[in-house]
PDB file of C-alpha atoms and ligand atoms in Angstrom:
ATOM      1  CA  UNK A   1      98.184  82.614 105.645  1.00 95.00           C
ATOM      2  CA  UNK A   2      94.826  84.507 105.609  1.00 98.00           C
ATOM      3  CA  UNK A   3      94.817  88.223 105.023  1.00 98.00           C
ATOM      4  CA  UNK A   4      91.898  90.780 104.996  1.00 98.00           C
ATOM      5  CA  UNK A   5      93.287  93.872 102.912  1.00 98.00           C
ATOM      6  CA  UNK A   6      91.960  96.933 104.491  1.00 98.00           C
ATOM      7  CA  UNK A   7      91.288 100.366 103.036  1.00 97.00           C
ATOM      8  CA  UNK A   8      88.708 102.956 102.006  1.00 97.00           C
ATOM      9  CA  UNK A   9      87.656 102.933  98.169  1.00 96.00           C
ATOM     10  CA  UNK A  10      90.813 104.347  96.137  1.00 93.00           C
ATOM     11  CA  UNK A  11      93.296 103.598  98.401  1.00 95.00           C
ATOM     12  CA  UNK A  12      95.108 100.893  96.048  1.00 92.00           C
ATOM     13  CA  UNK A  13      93.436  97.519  97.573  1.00 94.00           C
ATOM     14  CA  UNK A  14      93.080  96.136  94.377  1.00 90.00           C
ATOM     15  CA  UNK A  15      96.673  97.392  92.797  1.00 90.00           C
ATOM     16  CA  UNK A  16      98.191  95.408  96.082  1.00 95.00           C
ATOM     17  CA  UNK A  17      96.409  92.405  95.792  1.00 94.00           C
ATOM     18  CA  UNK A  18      97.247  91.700  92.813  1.00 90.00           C
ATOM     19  CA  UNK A  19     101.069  91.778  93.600  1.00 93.00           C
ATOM     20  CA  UNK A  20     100.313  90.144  96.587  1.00 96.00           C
ATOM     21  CA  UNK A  21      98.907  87.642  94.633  1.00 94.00           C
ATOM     22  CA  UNK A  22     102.105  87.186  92.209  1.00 92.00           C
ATOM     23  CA  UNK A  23     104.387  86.976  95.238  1.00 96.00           C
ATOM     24  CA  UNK A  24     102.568  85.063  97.695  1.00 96.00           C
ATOM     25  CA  UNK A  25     100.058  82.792  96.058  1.00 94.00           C
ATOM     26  CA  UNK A  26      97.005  84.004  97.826  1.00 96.00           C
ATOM     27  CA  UNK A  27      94.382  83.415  96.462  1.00 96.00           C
ATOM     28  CA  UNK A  28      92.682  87.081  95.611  1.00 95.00           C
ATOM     29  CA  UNK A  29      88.736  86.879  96.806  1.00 97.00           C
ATOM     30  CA  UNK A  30      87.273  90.433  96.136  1.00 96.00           C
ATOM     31  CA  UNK A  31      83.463  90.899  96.882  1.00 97.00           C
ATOM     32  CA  UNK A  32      83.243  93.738  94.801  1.00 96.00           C
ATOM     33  CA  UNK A  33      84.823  91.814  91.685  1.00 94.00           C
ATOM     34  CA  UNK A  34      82.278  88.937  92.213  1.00 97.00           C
ATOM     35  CA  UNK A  35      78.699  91.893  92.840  1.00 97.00           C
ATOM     36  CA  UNK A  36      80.423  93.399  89.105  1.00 95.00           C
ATOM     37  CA  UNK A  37      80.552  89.249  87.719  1.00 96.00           C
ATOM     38  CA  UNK A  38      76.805  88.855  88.695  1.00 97.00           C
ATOM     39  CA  UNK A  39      75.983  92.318  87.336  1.00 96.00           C
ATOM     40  CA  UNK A  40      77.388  91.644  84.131  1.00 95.00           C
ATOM     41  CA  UNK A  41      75.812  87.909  83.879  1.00 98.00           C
ATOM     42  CA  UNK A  42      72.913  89.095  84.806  1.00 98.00           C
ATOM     43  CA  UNK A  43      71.946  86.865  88.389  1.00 97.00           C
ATOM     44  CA  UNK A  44      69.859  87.411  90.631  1.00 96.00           C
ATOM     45  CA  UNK A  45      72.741  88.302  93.210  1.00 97.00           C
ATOM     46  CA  UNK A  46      73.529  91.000  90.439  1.00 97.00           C
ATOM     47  CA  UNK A  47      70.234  92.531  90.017  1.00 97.00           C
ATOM     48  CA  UNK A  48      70.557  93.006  94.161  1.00 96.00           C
ATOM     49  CA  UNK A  49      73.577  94.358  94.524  1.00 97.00           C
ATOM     50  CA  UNK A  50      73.468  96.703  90.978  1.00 97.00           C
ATOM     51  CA  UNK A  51      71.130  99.060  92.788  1.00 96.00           C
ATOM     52  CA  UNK A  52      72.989  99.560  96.393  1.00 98.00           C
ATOM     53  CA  UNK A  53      76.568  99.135  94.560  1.00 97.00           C
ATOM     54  CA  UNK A  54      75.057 102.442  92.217  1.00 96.00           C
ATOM     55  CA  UNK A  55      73.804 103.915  95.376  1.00 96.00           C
ATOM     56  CA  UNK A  56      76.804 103.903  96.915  1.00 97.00           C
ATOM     57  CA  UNK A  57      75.644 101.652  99.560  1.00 98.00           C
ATOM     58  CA  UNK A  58      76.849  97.859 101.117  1.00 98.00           C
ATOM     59  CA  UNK A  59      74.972  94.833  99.863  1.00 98.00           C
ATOM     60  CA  UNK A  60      72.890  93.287 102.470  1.00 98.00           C
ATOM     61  CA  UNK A  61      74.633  91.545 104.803  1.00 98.00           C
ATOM     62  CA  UNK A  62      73.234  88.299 104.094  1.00 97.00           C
ATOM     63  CA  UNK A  63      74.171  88.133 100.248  1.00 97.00           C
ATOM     64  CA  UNK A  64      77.365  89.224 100.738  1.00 98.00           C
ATOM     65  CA  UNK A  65      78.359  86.838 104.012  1.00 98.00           C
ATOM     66  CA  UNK A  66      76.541  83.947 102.142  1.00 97.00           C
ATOM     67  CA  UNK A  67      78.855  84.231  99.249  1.00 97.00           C
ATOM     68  CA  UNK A  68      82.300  84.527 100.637  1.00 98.00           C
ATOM     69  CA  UNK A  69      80.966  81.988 102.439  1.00 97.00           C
ATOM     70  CA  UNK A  70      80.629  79.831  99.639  1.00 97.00           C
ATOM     71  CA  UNK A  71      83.974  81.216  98.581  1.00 97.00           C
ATOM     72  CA  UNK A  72      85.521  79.932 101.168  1.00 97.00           C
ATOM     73  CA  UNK A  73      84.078  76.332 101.275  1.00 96.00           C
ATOM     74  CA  UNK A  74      85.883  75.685  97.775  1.00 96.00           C
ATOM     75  CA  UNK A  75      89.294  73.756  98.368  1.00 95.00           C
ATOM     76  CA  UNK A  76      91.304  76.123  95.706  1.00 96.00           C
ATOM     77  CA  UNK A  77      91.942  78.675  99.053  1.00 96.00           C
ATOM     78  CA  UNK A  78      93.257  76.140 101.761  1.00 94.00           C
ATOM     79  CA  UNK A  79      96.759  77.457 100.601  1.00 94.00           C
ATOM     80  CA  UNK A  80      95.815  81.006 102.276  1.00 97.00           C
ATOM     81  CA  UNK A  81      93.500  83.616 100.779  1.00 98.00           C
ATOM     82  CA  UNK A  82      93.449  87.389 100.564  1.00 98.00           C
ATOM     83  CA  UNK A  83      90.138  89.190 101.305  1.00 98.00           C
ATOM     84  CA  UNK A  84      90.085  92.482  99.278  1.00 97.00           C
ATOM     85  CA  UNK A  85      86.755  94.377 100.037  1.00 97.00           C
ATOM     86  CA  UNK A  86      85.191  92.291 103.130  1.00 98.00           C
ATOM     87  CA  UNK A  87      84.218  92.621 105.455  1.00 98.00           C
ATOM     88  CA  UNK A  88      83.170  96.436 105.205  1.00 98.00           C
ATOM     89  CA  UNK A  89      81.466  96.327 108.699  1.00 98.00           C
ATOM     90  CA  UNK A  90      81.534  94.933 112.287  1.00 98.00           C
ATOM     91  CA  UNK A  91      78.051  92.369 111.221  1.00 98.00           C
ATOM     92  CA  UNK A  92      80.145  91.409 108.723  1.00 98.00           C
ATOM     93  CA  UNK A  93      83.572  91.227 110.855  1.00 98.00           C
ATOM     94  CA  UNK A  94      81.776  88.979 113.128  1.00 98.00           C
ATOM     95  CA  UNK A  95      80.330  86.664 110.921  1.00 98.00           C
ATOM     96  CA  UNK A  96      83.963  85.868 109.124  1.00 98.00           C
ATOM     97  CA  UNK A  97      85.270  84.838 113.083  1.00 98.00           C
ATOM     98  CA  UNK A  98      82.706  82.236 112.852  1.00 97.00           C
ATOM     99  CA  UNK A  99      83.572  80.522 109.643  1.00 95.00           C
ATOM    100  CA  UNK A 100      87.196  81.456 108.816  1.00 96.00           C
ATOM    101  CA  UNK A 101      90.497  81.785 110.810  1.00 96.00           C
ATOM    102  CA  UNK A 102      91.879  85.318 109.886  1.00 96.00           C
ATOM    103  CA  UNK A 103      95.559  85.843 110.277  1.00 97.00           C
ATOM    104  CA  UNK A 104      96.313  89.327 109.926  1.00 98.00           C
ATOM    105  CA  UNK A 105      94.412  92.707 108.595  1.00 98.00           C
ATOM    106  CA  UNK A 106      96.546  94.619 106.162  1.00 98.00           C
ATOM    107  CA  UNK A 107      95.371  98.236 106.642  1.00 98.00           C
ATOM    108  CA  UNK A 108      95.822 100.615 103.988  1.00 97.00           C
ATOM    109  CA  UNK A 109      95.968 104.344 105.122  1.00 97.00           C
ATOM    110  CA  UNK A 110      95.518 106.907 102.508  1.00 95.00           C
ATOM    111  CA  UNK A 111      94.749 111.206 102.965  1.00 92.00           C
ATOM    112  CA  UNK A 112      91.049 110.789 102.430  1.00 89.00           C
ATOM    113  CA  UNK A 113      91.555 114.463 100.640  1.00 90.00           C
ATOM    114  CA  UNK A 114      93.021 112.329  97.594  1.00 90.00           C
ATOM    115  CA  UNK A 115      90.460 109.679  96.432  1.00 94.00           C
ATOM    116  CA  UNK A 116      88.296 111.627  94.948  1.00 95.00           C
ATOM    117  CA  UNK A 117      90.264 112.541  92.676  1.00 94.00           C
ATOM    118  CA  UNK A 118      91.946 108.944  92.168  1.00 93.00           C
ATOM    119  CA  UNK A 119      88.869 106.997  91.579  1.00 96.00           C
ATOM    120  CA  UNK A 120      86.846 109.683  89.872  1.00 96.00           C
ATOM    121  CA  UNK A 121      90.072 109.266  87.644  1.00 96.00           C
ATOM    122  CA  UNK A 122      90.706 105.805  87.794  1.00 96.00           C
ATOM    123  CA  UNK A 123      90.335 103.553  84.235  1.00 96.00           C
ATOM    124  CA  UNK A 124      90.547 100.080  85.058  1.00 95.00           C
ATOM    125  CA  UNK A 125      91.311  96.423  83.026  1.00 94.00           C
ATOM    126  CA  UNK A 126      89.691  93.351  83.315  1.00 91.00           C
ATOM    127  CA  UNK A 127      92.950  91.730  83.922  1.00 88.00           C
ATOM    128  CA  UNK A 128      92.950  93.785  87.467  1.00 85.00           C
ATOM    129  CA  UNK A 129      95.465  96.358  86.279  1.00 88.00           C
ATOM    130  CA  UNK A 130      94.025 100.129  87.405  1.00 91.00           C
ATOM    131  CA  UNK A 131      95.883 103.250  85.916  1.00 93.00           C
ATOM    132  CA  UNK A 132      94.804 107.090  86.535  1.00 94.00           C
ATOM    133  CA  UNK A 133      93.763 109.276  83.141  1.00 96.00           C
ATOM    134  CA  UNK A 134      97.179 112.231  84.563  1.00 95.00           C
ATOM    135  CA  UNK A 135      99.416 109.474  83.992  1.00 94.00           C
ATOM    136  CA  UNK A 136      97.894 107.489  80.747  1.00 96.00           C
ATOM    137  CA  UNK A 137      99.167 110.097  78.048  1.00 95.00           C
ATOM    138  CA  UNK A 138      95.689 109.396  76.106  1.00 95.00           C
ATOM    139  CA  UNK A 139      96.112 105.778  75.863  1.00 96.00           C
ATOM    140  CA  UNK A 140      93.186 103.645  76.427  1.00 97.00           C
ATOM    141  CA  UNK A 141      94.637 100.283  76.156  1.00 97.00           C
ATOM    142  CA  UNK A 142      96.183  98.227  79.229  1.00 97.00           C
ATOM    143  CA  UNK A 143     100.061  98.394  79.084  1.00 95.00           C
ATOM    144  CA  UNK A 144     100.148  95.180  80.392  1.00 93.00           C
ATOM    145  CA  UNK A 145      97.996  93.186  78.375  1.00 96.00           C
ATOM    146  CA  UNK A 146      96.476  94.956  75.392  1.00 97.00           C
ATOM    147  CA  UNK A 147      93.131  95.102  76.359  1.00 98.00           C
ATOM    148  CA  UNK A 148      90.501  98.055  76.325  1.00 98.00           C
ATOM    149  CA  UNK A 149      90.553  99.971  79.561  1.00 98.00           C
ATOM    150  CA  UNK A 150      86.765 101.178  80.602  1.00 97.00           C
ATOM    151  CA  UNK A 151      85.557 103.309  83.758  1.00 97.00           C
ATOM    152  CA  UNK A 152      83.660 101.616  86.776  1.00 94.00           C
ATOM    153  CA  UNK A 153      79.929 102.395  86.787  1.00 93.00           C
ATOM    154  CA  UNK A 154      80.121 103.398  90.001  1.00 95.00           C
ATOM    155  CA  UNK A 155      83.449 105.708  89.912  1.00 96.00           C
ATOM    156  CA  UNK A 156      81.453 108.622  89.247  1.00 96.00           C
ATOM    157  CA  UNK A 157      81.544 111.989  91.716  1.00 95.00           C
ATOM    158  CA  UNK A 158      78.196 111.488  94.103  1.00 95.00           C
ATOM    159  CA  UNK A 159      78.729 107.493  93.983  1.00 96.00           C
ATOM    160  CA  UNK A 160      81.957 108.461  95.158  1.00 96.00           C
ATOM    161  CA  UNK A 161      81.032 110.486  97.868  1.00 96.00           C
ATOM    162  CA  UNK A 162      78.382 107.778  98.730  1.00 97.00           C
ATOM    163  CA  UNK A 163      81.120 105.187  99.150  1.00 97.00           C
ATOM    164  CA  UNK A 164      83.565 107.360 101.275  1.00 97.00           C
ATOM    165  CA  UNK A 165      80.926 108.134 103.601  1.00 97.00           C
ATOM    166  CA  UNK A 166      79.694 104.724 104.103  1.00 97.00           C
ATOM    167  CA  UNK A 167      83.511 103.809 104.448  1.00 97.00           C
ATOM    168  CA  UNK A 168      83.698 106.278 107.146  1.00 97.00           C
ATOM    169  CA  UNK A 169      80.331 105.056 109.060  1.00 98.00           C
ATOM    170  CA  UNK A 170      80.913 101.237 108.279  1.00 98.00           C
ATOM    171  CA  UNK A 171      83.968 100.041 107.117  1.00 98.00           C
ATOM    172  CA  UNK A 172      86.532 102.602 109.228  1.00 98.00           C
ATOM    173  CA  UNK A 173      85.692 101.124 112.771  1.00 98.00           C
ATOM    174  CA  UNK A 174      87.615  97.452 111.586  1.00 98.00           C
ATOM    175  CA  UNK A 175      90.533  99.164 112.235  1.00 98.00           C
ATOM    176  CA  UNK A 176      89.689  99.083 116.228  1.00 98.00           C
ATOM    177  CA  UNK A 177      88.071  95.760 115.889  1.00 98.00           C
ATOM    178  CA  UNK A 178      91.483  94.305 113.982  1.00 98.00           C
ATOM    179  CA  UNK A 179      93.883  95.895 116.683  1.00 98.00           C
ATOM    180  CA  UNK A 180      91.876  94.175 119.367  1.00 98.00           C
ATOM    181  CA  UNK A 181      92.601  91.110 118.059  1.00 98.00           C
ATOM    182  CA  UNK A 182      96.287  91.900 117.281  1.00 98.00           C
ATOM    183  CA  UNK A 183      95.680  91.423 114.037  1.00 98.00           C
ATOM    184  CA  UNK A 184      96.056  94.782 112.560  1.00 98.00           C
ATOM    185  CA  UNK A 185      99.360  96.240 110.315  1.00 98.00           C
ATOM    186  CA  UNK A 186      99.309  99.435 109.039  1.00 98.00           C
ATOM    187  CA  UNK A 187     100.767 100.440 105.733  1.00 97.00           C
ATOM    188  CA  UNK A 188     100.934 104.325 105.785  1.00 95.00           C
ATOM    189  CA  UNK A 189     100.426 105.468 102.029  1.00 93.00           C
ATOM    190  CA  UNK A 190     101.212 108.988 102.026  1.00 86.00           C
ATOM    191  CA  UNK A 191     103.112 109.987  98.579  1.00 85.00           C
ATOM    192  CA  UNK A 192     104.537 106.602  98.424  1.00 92.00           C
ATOM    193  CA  UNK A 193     103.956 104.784  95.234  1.00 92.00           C
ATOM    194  CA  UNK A 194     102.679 101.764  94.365  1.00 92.00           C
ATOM    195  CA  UNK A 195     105.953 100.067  94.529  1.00 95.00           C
ATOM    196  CA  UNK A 196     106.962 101.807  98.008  1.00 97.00           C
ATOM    197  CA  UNK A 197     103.942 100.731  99.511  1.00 97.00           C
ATOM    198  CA  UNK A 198     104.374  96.966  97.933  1.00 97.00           C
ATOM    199  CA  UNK A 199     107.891  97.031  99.517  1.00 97.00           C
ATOM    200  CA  UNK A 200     105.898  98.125 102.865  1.00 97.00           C
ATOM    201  CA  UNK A 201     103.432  95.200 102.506  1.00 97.00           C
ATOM    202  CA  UNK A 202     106.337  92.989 102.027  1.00 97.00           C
ATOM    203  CA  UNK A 203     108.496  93.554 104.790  1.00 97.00           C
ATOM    204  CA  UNK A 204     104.916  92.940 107.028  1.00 97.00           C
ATOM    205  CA  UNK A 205     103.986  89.762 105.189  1.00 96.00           C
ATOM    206  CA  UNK A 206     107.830  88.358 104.769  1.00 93.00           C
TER     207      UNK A 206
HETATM  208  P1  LIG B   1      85.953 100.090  96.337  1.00 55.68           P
HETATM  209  O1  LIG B   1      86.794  99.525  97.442  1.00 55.68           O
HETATM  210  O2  LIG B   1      86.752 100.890  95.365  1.00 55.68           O
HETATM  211  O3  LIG B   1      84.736 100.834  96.820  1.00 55.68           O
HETATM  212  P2  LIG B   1      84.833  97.436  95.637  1.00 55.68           P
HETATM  213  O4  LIG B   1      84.990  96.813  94.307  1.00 55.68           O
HETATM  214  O5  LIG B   1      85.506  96.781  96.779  1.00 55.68           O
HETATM  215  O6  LIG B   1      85.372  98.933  95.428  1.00 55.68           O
HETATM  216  O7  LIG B   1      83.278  97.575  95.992  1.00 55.68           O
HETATM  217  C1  LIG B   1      82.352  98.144  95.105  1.00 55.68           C
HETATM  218  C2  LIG B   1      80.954  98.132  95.727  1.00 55.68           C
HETATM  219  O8  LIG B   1      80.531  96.768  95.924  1.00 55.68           O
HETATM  220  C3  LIG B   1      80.828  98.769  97.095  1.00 55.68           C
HETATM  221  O9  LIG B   1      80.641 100.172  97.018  1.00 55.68           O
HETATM  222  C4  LIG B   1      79.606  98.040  97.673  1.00 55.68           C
HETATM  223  O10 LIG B   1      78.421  98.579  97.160  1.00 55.68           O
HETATM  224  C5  LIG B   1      79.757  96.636  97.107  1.00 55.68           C
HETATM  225  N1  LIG B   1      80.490  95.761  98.065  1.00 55.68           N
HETATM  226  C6  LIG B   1      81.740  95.242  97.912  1.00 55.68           C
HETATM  227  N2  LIG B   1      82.096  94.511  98.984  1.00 55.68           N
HETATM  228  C7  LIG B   1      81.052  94.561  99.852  1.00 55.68           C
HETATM  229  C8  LIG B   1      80.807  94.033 101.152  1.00 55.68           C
HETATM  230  N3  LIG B   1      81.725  93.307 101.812  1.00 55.68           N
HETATM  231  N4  LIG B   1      79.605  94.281 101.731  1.00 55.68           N
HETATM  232  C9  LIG B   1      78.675  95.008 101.097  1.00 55.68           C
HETATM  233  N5  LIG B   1      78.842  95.556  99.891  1.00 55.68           N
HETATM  234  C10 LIG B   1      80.014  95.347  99.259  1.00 55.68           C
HETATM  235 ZN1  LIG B   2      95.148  94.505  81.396  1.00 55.68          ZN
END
């Protein structure tokens, strides 16, 4: 099975996929994990994407579809694959039809009135765990794993507002483009929590 995980920024992509991950074996390919990989290791790919990902703005479409594309060619995904963060526009939609078979598009829908306020909040873990600074009591270690929990370059107010607003130019019209295909599952977020809405993923995927 291959899934494209669906959602504006903040609306818990990454805290699914990685239970997604646990349950069903997919492998977890996130393009925004691989842009903050090169940034850090300083690539070329990094130095290109460090000033749009800062602006708010997509990576050029050819960087980005040339590296899931290279993603894809390994042999580690032919048991099914999870797409967490691409494609984040029709170009992009389009291209994946030509090299990859997509299965179904897991759509994450969230109050848009709240993510500001959950990534602007948000300290994250390199192990993938994300937690929000109302809930962590002052801790700044990872429950799960020990480690020092830091803040996302890029989860700062106007970045923020940036990356909701390209969302709602770019990324928001996959939802049409999924539902023509039939490929499209909505997971309505509301108040749930994270474990409601992993029971609602479930009972789509099982
Ligand atoms: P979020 O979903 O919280 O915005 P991501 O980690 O998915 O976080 O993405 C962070 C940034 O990386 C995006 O704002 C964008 O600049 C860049 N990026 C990630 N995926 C893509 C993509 N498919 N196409 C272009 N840019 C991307
Ligand atoms: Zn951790």
């Amino acid at each position: 099975m291959n899934i494209i995980l669906l959602g504006a920024p903040g609306a818990g992509k990454g805290t699914q996929a990685s239970r997604i991950e646990q349950k069903y074996s997919l492998v977890h390919i996130s393009t925004g994990d691989i842009f903050r990989a090169n940034i850090k290791g300083g690539t070329p790919i990094g130095k290109v994407a460090k000033s749009y990902i800062d602006a708010g703005k997509l990576v050029p479409d050819e960087v980005t579809c040339e590296i899931v594309k290279d993603r894809l060619a390994s042999p580690d995904i032919k048991g099914g694959y999870m797409l967490d963060g691409f494609p984040r526009n029709l170009f992009q939609a389009a291209e994946l039809d030509k090299f990859a078979k997509v299965d179904l598009c897991l759509n994450l829908e969230v109050d848009t009135s709240l993510l500001m306020d959950r990534i602007c909040g948000r300290r994250v873990c390199s192990c993938g765990e994300s937690y929000h600074v109302s809930t962590l009591n002052g801790a700044t270690t990872c429950a799960k794993c020990g480690k020092e929990l830091y803040q996302r370059a890029d989860d700062n107010p106007e970045t923020v507002g940036a990356r909701l607003e390209t969302y709602e130019k770019q990324t928001a019209p996959l939802i049409d483009y999924y539902a023509k295909q039939g490929k499209l599952k909505t997971v309505v977020c509301g108040n749930k929590t994270p474990d409601e809405v992993f029971a609602a993923v479930c009972e789509i995927l099982d």
